[in-house]
Amino acid sequence: MASSVAFGVVAGALVLSALAVILSRNLVHAALAMAAHFSLTAALYVLLHAPLLAAVQLLVYAGAIMVLFLFAVMIVGERDVGRRESLAGQRVLAVLGLAVLGAVLVFAVVGGVPAAGPSADAPPVPAEFGSPAAVAGALFRRHVFPFEVVSVLLLVAMIGAVVLARSRPAEGAPAEPPPGEEGG
Amino acid sequence: MIPSTWLQLLPLVPALPLLGVAVLVLGGRRLPDRVAATVAVGVVGLAFLVAVAVGAAYLGPGAPERAEAGVPEGPTRPPVVQRLWQWMAVGDDLVTVSAALRPVAAGQAVPAGAVGEMWASPWDPRVAPRLRDMWSAAAVPGQRAGDAGLAPYAIVGIGDVAPDPGPFVAARPKLQHRFQVDVALQLDGLSLVMILLVTGVGFLILAYSAGYMRGDPGLRRFFLYMDLFVFSMLVLVLAADFLVLFVGWELVGLCSYLLIGFWHQDVANASAGRKAFVVNRVGDFAFLLGLLLVWTVFGSLAFADVLPNAGRLLPLGGALATAITLLLLLGATGKSAQLPLYVWLPDAMAGPTPVSALIHAATMVTAGVYLIARAAPLFERAPLVMLAIAGVGAATALAAALIALVQVDIKRVLAYSTISQLGFMFLAVGAGAYIAGIAHLVVHAFFKALLFLAAGSVMHALAHGYAHAGVSPPAQDDVPAQQDVRRMGGLLRRLPLTAWTFVIGGLALAGLFPLAGFFSKDEILYETLGRGQGLLDPWVALWAVGMVTAFLTALYAGRLLLLVCGGGPRGEGAGRAVEPSAVMTAPLVALAALTVAGGLLIVPLAGREAPLAALLAPVLGQHHAVGDPSKAAVAVAATAASLLGLGLAWLAYGRGALDPARIARAAPWAYRLAWRKFYVDELYALVFVRPFRAAAPFLWRVVDDRVIDGAVNATGRAVLAAGTGARRLQTGYVRSYALFMLLGAAVIAAYLLLSAR
Amino acid sequence: MGVSAGHLLALAAVLFSIGLAGVLLRRQLILVLMSVELMLNAVNITLVTAARWLVDIDGHVYVFFSLSVAAAEVAVGLALVVTVFRALGRSDADDADTLYG
């Protein structure tokens, strides 16, 4: 009973914060809404017996990623580009497509989730489910290879970000950035 | 002993001219003129010799070999058919049988009233086994004996007497064949006569043209076309199937077009060739329709299937028989230059004279007569059409003779004379006197070829004469100087050999005894009169027309001879004319000899049957005489007509006792009618040519440009428009593309969802 | 209790759609990236739900990976946005308009 209320509250807040993100005219407001969204997701994970993930979510999403966004906003400025839709039919068609997709997804989910059943209650879980030990056990045993690959991926992303943020954006600029900094 | 294995040489007869064509085509411009001429003439000569050999094998004794080859002795000599290869085969064999089968005792007549009909394959189990046992090969219309897989059946028709052993069942026999056309050659009396004629006279004419065409830059092309023509004509007369005959028919039309327009640098010649081809085409179209009708009745186009069964399957005087024969007649009038499709022949004189001699006198134009004679069993089933044939022939003969009387171009006179004589042949076959018609065809070929070749020599001599005199006089009334009879004369003394052969030919044309022309014409008139009884019978009227035409023929023939040969030279060219070379005079002599002796072919002598009649009777023997006029009386009347005509000509043109100019002035309308060829050409121009000329621009601008091109262009424009429209999806904006991805994904997701349910 | 997998998955679907709407309808580049993050987050929720109902810890492992990749992608993406801003003085999605043909 209590968890359903909790779930309901968290779910509603998640939706509201997501809407806040996409509807804000001010980037900082959007960032704040997003931070809230991620935090609420962490709360949801707790409800779903995923404590480690909740912690990691807070650390990575609500922490690192939000910081990144805020730095970018610092550089770019918080104002929106424009309210007028420049492309003909974009809004109408987007709404239409989204409606169809949303309906499809919901119907698929409601109608066809097998085995567990959409209305089935959650099965019991062992106490250690979702704990760091359990996750680590799976991660470093069965999924060690993708784990290593992801680390390489992160390295590549780092280098890429550094390179991109450094080089001067001239037409047909050479790979070698010119010496000397101009303010940026 | 003439081995009847020589019969196997039959395909060589058309193959040799074809070989000549191949040599001339492949040799190309490298071939010197002499070689080309020798090859072309030589192959036809060889073909003639082979034809003689084959004929001897067909006719002659040599009993053991004949029995071997299956050729029996005696007057009924069935045709020898040599199947070369199968051209096409379509469909399946089916047989119609009665659905209700009633047993009939042996010896009883088979009653009418076989109930219902059904189609079945001969191997269909619904066909009662007993019925199958009783169908015999010989009686089934069109069935080929010994066809593999088609077991022998016995047919009993309604009204027939039931044979032993009974009981059996009544059936309405009708076999639908799969449609099969074999390329096969048929040798019988009729085709033998024709191939001998075509190769023999063809050889003489080709030999002559070696001299006539000397120096012409297109000599090789000329001989190529001539050999091709000889090949085509041989295919036509040797065909054992209507369709193969039609192939030859079309080919000779093509060669005629090519040869008429031989000197095509002059537009008039090309136009004449085109006119011939187009007019022929009208007839060919009718011919083809007739063939289609033949197929619907007989299921086949082979002579062996159609001709013996004509009596069985075509009700006498019925609509089908009339339609078929009428269409075939129309085709024949096109090829043989009769009413209403004769207008191309006078224009065809634009071609070289040997062409006129071979194609438009001796052979191609006779194809129509040959067709009617060959398809006689079909025509016999439509008496009305036979009367029409005779009527057309007689009318054409009369009209053409009238026109010939006033022409001043020597070739035109001969052209209209040919039309007129062909009319006589049509009269003959229309009256059922096939043998007489073919006989006239043969002798006419002799003397008309002779006349044309001699005319060619005369024209040649006159042209040289003008050249020697250093003058080139202009054409009067569209007639070139060397062809104008008003400027000829006195040639009997200057070109004796040529002129005397010309005279022989002319007298034969007039029907003077004992030249060949007399016998055949007399026979025709006799048979025509014999068909009728009483003064009001149409046949008697036709005979009268024939008599008048015979008189007119003699008249214009005499006029021609006297103007050309008699008196003194009326022109520079005539004054300086000299006899041409031996190459050109020898064939004339040969043809003259044939003309004189031709009568021997027709007249029964010393108790034996006439050779021509003996040959043709097994194929064509029919006798329709109802009344019984006296043969002698008819002969006397015919001779009287000829003499009257010749005499009148002598008076007018020889003696000068009658002035033709005065007669012309006395009845100017009559003269003008004849001079203008009864305005037929003008009539056709008005009725046919003008509407076509008016319709053509409409069809061009509206139908072709706007409708057809418009549709094609519209398709192109539609594609372009679609492309332009589709291109608008390429906005370049990333957000648009994201939207499109969403839309696509939504559609696919919806589809998957719905199909999973 | 009454919270079923269906509810959670429906929630994830809704969040995903909201994120998608943001991608399609906003022109500010950083906002578009934020919307992408929303979509990824929704997928993570789906994975965790599946792990919970199927009692399989591998779901959490997948979330780890998804999370890592999302972080990497955000870093690079924001670097790109900054680069674009430096070149053009603004970060408007409609400036990327040369993908013709």
Tab-separated table of N, CA, C and O in Angstrom, chain B residues 315-409:
chain	number	residue	atom	x	y	z
B	315	PRO	N	-21.590	-26.226	-98.825
B	315	PRO	CA	-22.873	-26.373	-99.524
B	315	PRO	C	-22.874	-25.576	-100.814
B	315	PRO	O	-22.349	-24.465	-100.869
B	316	LEU	N	-23.482	-26.152	-101.844
B	316	LEU	CA	-23.450	-25.556	-103.174
B	316	LEU	C	-24.159	-24.214	-103.156
B	316	LEU	O	-25.286	-24.091	-102.694
B	317	GLY	N	-23.480	-23.205	-103.637
B	317	GLY	CA	-24.104	-21.896	-103.711
B	317	GLY	C	-24.335	-21.231	-102.362
B	317	GLY	O	-24.994	-20.219	-102.277
B	318	GLY	N	-23.766	-21.798	-101.294
B	318	GLY	CA	-24.005	-21.233	-99.977
B	318	GLY	C	-23.209	-19.963	-99.744
B	318	GLY	O	-22.331	-19.592	-100.513
B	319	ALA	N	-23.508	-19.344	-98.601
B	319	ALA	CA	-22.853	-18.063	-98.299
B	319	ALA	C	-21.357	-18.242	-98.113
B	319	ALA	O	-20.554	-17.440	-98.577
B	320	LEU	N	-20.972	-19.327	-97.461
B	320	LEU	CA	-19.554	-19.551	-97.203
B	320	LEU	C	-18.785	-19.704	-98.507
B	320	LEU	O	-17.746	-19.077	-98.715
B	321	ALA	N	-19.312	-20.570	-99.365
B	321	ALA	CA	-18.604	-20.807	-100.621
B	321	ALA	C	-18.501	-19.508	-101.408
B	321	ALA	O	-17.456	-19.186	-101.975
B	322	THR	N	-19.602	-18.762	-101.413
B	322	THR	CA	-19.600	-17.514	-102.173
B	322	THR	C	-18.593	-16.542	-101.587
B	322	THR	O	-17.821	-15.913	-102.322
B	323	ALA	N	-18.580	-16.441	-100.259
B	323	ALA	CA	-17.664	-15.486	-99.632
B	323	ALA	C	-16.220	-15.846	-99.923
B	323	ALA	O	-15.418	-15.008	-100.334
B	324	ILE	N	-15.905	-17.122	-99.723
B	324	ILE	CA	-14.513	-17.538	-99.926
B	324	ILE	C	-14.082	-17.247	-101.354
B	324	ILE	O	-13.039	-16.631	-101.604
B	325	THR	N	-14.898	-17.694	-102.290
B	325	THR	CA	-14.476	-17.569	-103.686
B	325	THR	C	-14.451	-16.116	-104.128
B	325	THR	O	-13.610	-15.718	-104.934
B	326	LEU	N	-15.365	-15.332	-103.574
B	326	LEU	CA	-15.364	-13.922	-103.952
B	326	LEU	C	-14.075	-13.248	-103.493
B	326	LEU	O	-13.454	-12.476	-104.230
B	327	LEU	N	-13.673	-13.565	-102.279
B	327	LEU	CA	-12.435	-12.980	-101.765
B	327	LEU	C	-11.232	-13.445	-102.580
B	327	LEU	O	-10.352	-12.662	-102.915
B	328	LEU	N	-11.219	-14.742	-102.909
B	328	LEU	CA	-10.105	-15.227	-103.713
B	328	LEU	C	-10.110	-14.559	-105.080
B	328	LEU	O	-9.065	-14.239	-105.654
B	329	LEU	N	-11.316	-14.335	-105.599
B	329	LEU	CA	-11.411	-13.675	-106.901
B	329	LEU	C	-10.819	-12.273	-106.822
B	329	LEU	O	-10.089	-11.843	-107.710
B	330	LEU	N	-11.144	-11.575	-105.749
B	330	LEU	CA	-10.622	-10.219	-105.607
B	330	LEU	C	-9.103	-10.236	-105.591
B	330	LEU	O	-8.446	-9.402	-106.216
B	331	GLY	N	-8.560	-11.217	-104.876
B	331	GLY	CA	-7.105	-11.339	-104.878
B	331	GLY	C	-6.579	-11.590	-106.279
B	331	GLY	O	-5.581	-10.990	-106.698
B	332	ALA	N	-7.286	-12.443	-107.016
B	332	ALA	CA	-6.829	-12.763	-108.360
B	332	ALA	C	-6.918	-11.543	-109.275
B	332	ALA	O	-6.054	-11.345	-110.131
B	333	THR	N	-7.954	-10.722	-109.092
B	333	THR	CA	-8.056	-9.554	-109.975
B	333	THR	C	-6.911	-8.584	-109.709
B	333	THR	O	-6.462	-7.876	-110.596
B	334	GLY	N	-6.431	-8.562	-108.472
B	334	GLY	CA	-5.303	-7.690	-108.195
B	334	GLY	C	-4.059	-8.151	-108.915
B	334	GLY	O	-3.371	-7.373	-109.560
B	335	LYS	N	-3.777	-9.432	-108.765
B	335	LYS	CA	-2.558	-9.939	-109.351
B	335	LYS	C	-2.653	-9.984	-110.872
B	335	LYS	O	-1.686	-9.750	-111.572
B	336	SER	N	-3.810	-10.329	-111.408
B	336	SER	CA	-3.954	-10.498	-112.851
B	336	SER	C	-4.518	-9.271	-113.541
B	336	SER	O	-4.933	-9.356	-114.694
B	337	ALA	N	-4.543	-8.161	-112.869
B	337	ALA	CA	-4.910	-6.894	-113.513
B	337	ALA	C	-6.248	-6.967	-114.217
B	337	ALA	O	-6.374	-6.703	-115.405
B	338	GLN	N	-7.270	-7.358	-113.448
B	338	GLN	CA	-8.611	-7.303	-113.999
B	338	GLN	C	-9.358	-6.194	-113.281
B	338	GLN	O	-8.882	-5.634	-112.307
B	339	LEU	N	-10.612	-5.927	-113.788
B	339	LEU	CA	-11.465	-5.008	-113.065
B	339	LEU	C	-11.619	-5.496	-111.636
B	339	LEU	O	-11.876	-6.670	-111.434
B	340	PRO	N	-11.611	-4.694	-110.634
B	340	PRO	CA	-11.294	-3.272	-110.622
B	340	PRO	C	-9.853	-2.951	-110.280
B	340	PRO	O	-9.522	-1.820	-110.012
B	341	LEU	N	-8.987	-3.944	-110.238
B	341	LEU	CA	-7.639	-3.694	-109.730
B	341	LEU	C	-6.593	-3.786	-110.824
B	341	LEU	O	-5.499	-4.285	-110.613
B	342	TYR	N	-6.929	-3.306	-112.006
B	342	TYR	CA	-5.988	-3.450	-113.109
B	342	TYR	C	-5.124	-2.221	-113.315
B	342	TYR	O	-4.200	-2.247	-114.124
B	343	VAL	N	-5.414	-1.136	-112.600
B	343	VAL	CA	-4.843	0.171	-112.972
B	343	VAL	C	-3.329	0.222	-112.853
B	343	VAL	O	-2.699	1.143	-113.344
B	344	TRP	N	-2.736	-0.772	-112.195
B	344	TRP	CA	-1.295	-0.680	-112.000
B	344	TRP	C	-0.528	-1.149	-113.226
B	344	TRP	O	0.624	-0.766	-113.430
B	345	LEU	N	-1.165	-1.993	-114.044
B	345	LEU	CA	-0.409	-2.617	-115.127
B	345	LEU	C	0.066	-1.639	-116.200
B	345	LEU	O	1.225	-1.701	-116.589
B	346	PRO	N	-0.759	-0.738	-116.682
B	346	PRO	CA	-0.233	0.194	-117.686
B	346	PRO	C	0.912	1.034	-117.120
B	346	PRO	O	1.900	1.275	-117.821
B	347	ASP	N	0.781	1.446	-115.851
B	347	ASP	CA	1.881	2.214	-115.255
B	347	ASP	C	3.134	1.369	-115.099
B	347	ASP	O	4.248	1.886	-115.092
B	348	ALA	N	2.949	0.067	-114.997
B	348	ALA	CA	4.096	-0.807	-114.792
B	348	ALA	C	5.007	-0.839	-116.005
B	348	ALA	O	6.126	-1.345	-115.919
B	349	MET	N	4.538	-0.284	-117.112
B	349	MET	CA	5.394	-0.250	-118.297
B	349	MET	C	6.605	0.641	-118.088
B	349	MET	O	7.496	0.704	-118.936
B	350	ALA	N	6.655	1.348	-116.944
B	350	ALA	CA	7.818	2.187	-116.649
B	350	ALA	C	9.064	1.350	-116.441
B	350	ALA	O	10.179	1.854	-116.510
B	351	GLY	N	8.864	0.069	-116.173
B	351	GLY	CA	10.020	-0.781	-115.939
B	351	GLY	C	10.679	-1.197	-117.245
B	351	GLY	O	10.133	-0.987	-118.316
B	352	PRO	N	11.855	-1.821	-117.145
B	352	PRO	CA	12.524	-2.275	-118.365
B	352	PRO	C	11.649	-3.259	-119.128
B	352	PRO	O	10.879	-4.017	-118.538
B	353	THR	N	11.780	-3.281	-120.442
B	353	THR	CA	10.890	-4.097	-121.256
B	353	THR	C	10.957	-5.587	-120.948
B	353	THR	O	9.914	-6.250	-120.940
B	354	PRO	N	12.129	-6.152	-120.682
B	354	PRO	CA	12.105	-7.573	-120.315
B	354	PRO	C	11.258	-7.837	-119.080
B	354	PRO	O	10.652	-8.900	-118.948
B	355	VAL	N	11.234	-6.883	-118.167
B	355	VAL	CA	10.382	-7.036	-116.997
B	355	VAL	C	8.933	-7.104	-117.420
B	355	VAL	O	8.168	-7.967	-116.979
B	356	SER	N	8.544	-6.192	-118.300
B	356	SER	CA	7.164	-6.227	-118.792
B	356	SER	C	6.874	-7.555	-119.448
B	356	SER	O	5.800	-8.125	-119.289
B	357	ALA	N	7.866	-8.061	-120.156
B	357	ALA	CA	7.618	-9.320	-120.859
B	357	ALA	C	7.438	-10.461	-119.871
B	357	ALA	O	6.504	-11.251	-119.978
B	358	LEU	N	8.328	-10.553	-118.925
B	358	LEU	CA	8.285	-11.714	-118.051
B	358	LEU	C	7.174	-11.608	-117.029
B	358	LEU	O	6.345	-12.500	-116.887
B	359	ILE	N	7.174	-10.502	-116.343
B	359	ILE	CA	6.272	-10.432	-115.200
B	359	ILE	C	4.871	-10.043	-115.628
B	359	ILE	O	3.882	-10.598	-115.160
B	360	HIS	N	4.810	-9.100	-116.500
B	360	HIS	CA	3.497	-8.535	-116.748
B	360	HIS	C	2.883	-9.066	-118.015
B	360	HIS	O	1.946	-8.505	-118.520
B	361	ALA	N	3.404	-10.121	-118.528
B	361	ALA	CA	2.766	-10.751	-119.676
B	361	ALA	C	2.709	-12.251	-119.510
B	361	ALA	O	1.669	-12.869	-119.671
B	362	ALA	N	3.849	-12.804	-119.149
B	362	ALA	CA	3.919	-14.259	-119.202
B	362	ALA	C	3.649	-14.924	-117.864
B	362	ALA	O	3.070	-15.997	-117.811
B	363	THR	N	4.076	-14.342	-116.779
B	363	THR	CA	4.026	-15.115	-115.550
B	363	THR	C	3.227	-14.477	-114.428
B	363	THR	O	2.155	-14.949	-114.120
B	364	MET	N	3.716	-13.409	-113.817
B	364	MET	CA	3.040	-12.985	-112.591
B	364	MET	C	1.555	-12.744	-112.799
B	364	MET	O	0.724	-13.135	-111.974
B	365	VAL	N	1.232	-12.112	-113.886
B	365	VAL	CA	-0.178	-11.784	-114.080
B	365	VAL	C	-1.011	-13.033	-114.317
B	365	VAL	O	-2.239	-13.002	-114.185
B	366	THR	N	-0.368	-14.103	-114.639
B	366	THR	CA	-1.133	-15.322	-114.829
B	366	THR	C	-1.399	-16.019	-113.500
B	366	THR	O	-2.136	-17.004	-113.461
B	367	ALA	N	-0.799	-15.518	-112.450
B	367	ALA	CA	-0.977	-16.170	-111.148
B	367	ALA	C	-2.440	-16.212	-110.737
B	367	ALA	O	-2.880	-17.189	-110.116
B	368	GLY	N	-3.181	-15.168	-111.072
B	368	GLY	CA	-4.591	-15.161	-110.721
B	368	GLY	C	-5.341	-16.279	-111.410
B	368	GLY	O	-6.161	-16.985	-110.804
B	369	VAL	N	-5.060	-16.437	-112.691
B	369	VAL	CA	-5.721	-17.506	-113.436
B	369	VAL	C	-5.324	-18.860	-112.854
B	369	VAL	O	-6.154	-19.750	-112.666
B	370	TYR	N	-4.036	-18.994	-112.552
B	370	TYR	CA	-3.559	-20.243	-111.955
B	370	TYR	C	-4.296	-20.532	-110.647
B	370	TYR	O	-4.715	-21.662	-110.391
B	371	LEU	N	-4.450	-19.496	-109.852
B	371	LEU	CA	-5.126	-19.686	-108.564
B	371	LEU	C	-6.532	-20.215	-108.762
B	371	LEU	O	-6.947	-21.174	-108.094
B	372	ILE	N	-7.254	-19.607	-109.699
B	372	ILE	CA	-8.633	-20.028	-109.894
B	372	ILE	C	-8.671	-21.461	-110.414
B	372	ILE	O	-9.496	-22.282	-109.987
B	373	ALA	N	-7.731	-21.765	-111.313
B	373	ALA	CA	-7.707	-23.142	-111.837
B	373	ALA	C	-7.354	-24.125	-110.723
B	373	ALA	O	-7.963	-25.183	-110.600
B	374	ARG	N	-6.405	-23.775	-109.932
B	374	ARG	CA	-5.972	-24.665	-108.858
B	374	ARG	C	-7.076	-24.866	-107.833
B	374	ARG	O	-7.322	-25.967	-107.367
B	375	ALA	N	-7.761	-23.780	-107.488
B	375	ALA	CA	-8.807	-23.874	-106.468
B	375	ALA	C	-10.149	-24.173	-107.083
B	375	ALA	O	-11.185	-23.921	-106.472
B	376	ALA	N	-10.150	-24.735	-108.306
B	376	ALA	CA	-11.404	-24.993	-109.016
B	376	ALA	C	-12.439	-25.729	-108.165
B	376	ALA	O	-13.614	-25.376	-108.218
B	377	PRO	N	-12.067	-26.750	-107.411
B	377	PRO	CA	-13.089	-27.415	-106.595
B	377	PRO	C	-13.819	-26.451	-105.666
B	377	PRO	O	-14.998	-26.621	-105.397
B	378	LEU	N	-13.132	-25.432	-105.193
B	378	LEU	CA	-13.796	-24.432	-104.345
B	378	LEU	C	-14.746	-23.581	-105.173
B	378	LEU	O	-15.877	-23.315	-104.787
B	379	PHE	N	-14.251	-23.149	-106.333
B	379	PHE	CA	-15.081	-22.269	-107.150
B	379	PHE	C	-16.308	-22.985	-107.685
B	379	PHE	O	-17.355	-22.380	-107.896
B	380	GLU	N	-16.138	-24.295	-107.886
B	380	GLU	CA	-17.271	-25.054	-108.398
B	380	GLU	C	-18.460	-25.010	-107.441
B	380	GLU	O	-19.595	-25.254	-107.846
B	381	ARG	N	-18.190	-24.722	-106.178
B	381	ARG	CA	-19.284	-24.715	-105.202
B	381	ARG	C	-20.005	-23.386	-105.164
B	381	ARG	O	-20.932	-23.215	-104.372
B	382	ALA	N	-19.589	-22.450	-105.989
B	382	ALA	CA	-20.251	-21.135	-105.993
B	382	ALA	C	-20.490	-20.707	-107.423
B	382	ALA	O	-19.739	-19.903	-107.967
B	383	PRO	N	-21.534	-21.218	-108.038
B	383	PRO	CA	-21.775	-20.941	-109.465
B	383	PRO	C	-21.949	-19.461	-109.743
B	383	PRO	O	-21.564	-18.973	-110.802
B	384	LEU	N	-22.493	-18.746	-108.777
B	384	LEU	CA	-22.697	-17.313	-108.978
B	384	LEU	C	-21.368	-16.601	-109.153
B	384	LEU	O	-21.214	-15.720	-110.006
B	385	VAL	N	-20.408	-17.016	-108.331
B	385	VAL	CA	-19.105	-16.371	-108.416
B	385	VAL	C	-18.420	-16.733	-109.722
B	385	VAL	O	-17.718	-15.926	-110.318
B	386	MET	N	-18.665	-17.945	-110.192
B	386	MET	CA	-18.045	-18.307	-111.471
B	386	MET	C	-18.590	-17.434	-112.587
B	386	MET	O	-17.856	-17.003	-113.474
B	387	LEU	N	-19.878	-17.169	-112.503
B	387	LEU	CA	-20.449	-16.260	-113.492
B	387	LEU	C	-19.803	-14.882	-113.356
B	387	LEU	O	-19.482	-14.213	-114.333
B	388	ALA	N	-19.577	-14.483	-112.107
B	388	ALA	CA	-18.936	-13.191	-111.872
B	388	ALA	C	-17.535	-13.165	-112.463
B	388	ALA	O	-17.114	-12.169	-113.051
B	389	ILE	N	-16.815	-14.276	-112.282
B	389	ILE	CA	-15.464	-14.324	-112.841
B	389	ILE	C	-15.512	-14.109	-114.344
B	389	ILE	O	-14.776	-13.297	-114.910
B	390	ALA	N	-16.424	-14.854	-114.967
B	390	ALA	CA	-16.528	-14.734	-116.418
B	390	ALA	C	-16.940	-13.323	-116.809
B	390	ALA	O	-16.409	-12.752	-117.777
B	391	GLY	N	-17.857	-12.757	-116.036
B	391	GLY	CA	-18.311	-11.406	-116.330
B	391	GLY	C	-17.191	-10.398	-116.210
B	391	GLY	O	-16.987	-9.539	-117.079
B	392	VAL	N	-16.461	-10.511	-115.109
B	392	VAL	CA	-15.328	-9.601	-114.901
B	392	VAL	C	-14.338	-9.733	-116.050
B	392	VAL	O	-13.865	-8.742	-116.606
B	393	GLY	N	-14.060	-10.982	-116.392
B	393	GLY	CA	-13.105	-11.208	-117.473
B	393	GLY	C	-13.574	-10.591	-118.776
B	393	GLY	O	-12.827	-9.885	-119.451
B	394	ALA	N	-14.829	-10.841	-119.098
B	394	ALA	CA	-15.334	-10.335	-120.373
B	394	ALA	C	-15.349	-8.817	-120.388
B	394	ALA	O	-14.923	-8.190	-121.367
B	395	ALA	N	-15.829	-8.228	-119.288
B	395	ALA	CA	-15.901	-6.764	-119.247
B	395	ALA	C	-14.510	-6.154	-119.359
B	395	ALA	O	-14.283	-5.195	-120.099
B	396	THR	N	-13.600	-6.735	-118.590
B	396	THR	CA	-12.232	-6.221	-118.645
B	396	THR	C	-11.654	-6.347	-120.045
B	396	THR	O	-11.015	-5.425	-120.560
B	397	ALA	N	-11.916	-7.516	-120.643
B	397	ALA	CA	-11.362	-7.748	-121.978
B	397	ALA	C	-11.861	-6.689	-122.941
B	397	ALA	O	-11.085	-6.113	-123.720
B	398	LEU	N	-13.158	-6.418	-122.871
B	398	LEU	CA	-13.742	-5.452	-123.801
B	398	LEU	C	-13.187	-4.052	-123.567
B	398	LEU	O	-12.731	-3.373	-124.490
B	399	ALA	N	-13.222	-3.634	-122.318
B	399	ALA	CA	-12.769	-2.279	-122.009
B	399	ALA	C	-11.316	-2.088	-122.387
B	399	ALA	O	-10.938	-1.079	-122.992
B	400	ALA	N	-10.496	-3.072	-122.042
B	400	ALA	CA	-9.071	-2.936	-122.320
B	400	ALA	C	-8.808	-2.903	-123.816
B	400	ALA	O	-7.945	-2.159	-124.296
B	401	ALA	N	-9.576	-3.704	-124.553
B	401	ALA	CA	-9.384	-3.702	-126.009
B	401	ALA	C	-9.720	-2.334	-126.590
B	401	ALA	O	-9.007	-1.823	-127.456
B	402	LEU	N	-10.783	-1.729	-126.089
B	402	LEU	CA	-11.162	-0.400	-126.573
B	402	LEU	C	-10.061	0.621	-126.290
B	402	LEU	O	-9.746	1.473	-127.121
B	403	ILE	N	-9.484	0.522	-125.094
B	403	ILE	CA	-8.434	1.468	-124.746
B	403	ILE	C	-7.206	1.249	-125.611
B	403	ILE	O	-6.559	2.195	-126.063
B	404	ALA	N	-6.907	-0.054	-125.837
B	404	ALA	CA	-5.700	-0.358	-126.607
B	404	ALA	C	-5.789	0.191	-128.015
B	404	ALA	O	-4.771	0.480	-128.659
B	405	LEU	N	-7.008	0.341	-128.484
B	405	LEU	CA	-7.210	0.746	-129.872
B	405	LEU	C	-6.677	2.141	-130.148
B	405	LEU	O	-6.311	2.461	-131.279
B	406	VAL	N	-6.642	3.003	-129.147
B	406	VAL	CA	-6.268	4.391	-129.411
B	406	VAL	C	-4.933	4.783	-128.791
B	406	VAL	O	-4.525	5.923	-128.882
B	407	GLN	N	-4.209	3.838	-128.171
B	407	GLN	CA	-2.953	4.210	-127.541
B	407	GLN	C	-1.869	4.403	-128.577
B	407	GLN	O	-1.866	3.758	-129.618
B	408	VAL	N	-0.956	5.278	-128.289
B	408	VAL	CA	0.146	5.518	-129.227
B	408	VAL	C	1.493	5.076	-128.658
B	408	VAL	O	2.494	5.115	-129.350
B	409	ASP	N	1.523	4.687	-127.408
B	409	ASP	CA	2.753	4.161	-126.828
B	409	ASP	C	2.752	2.658	-127.061
B	409	ASP	O	1.823	1.957	-126.669
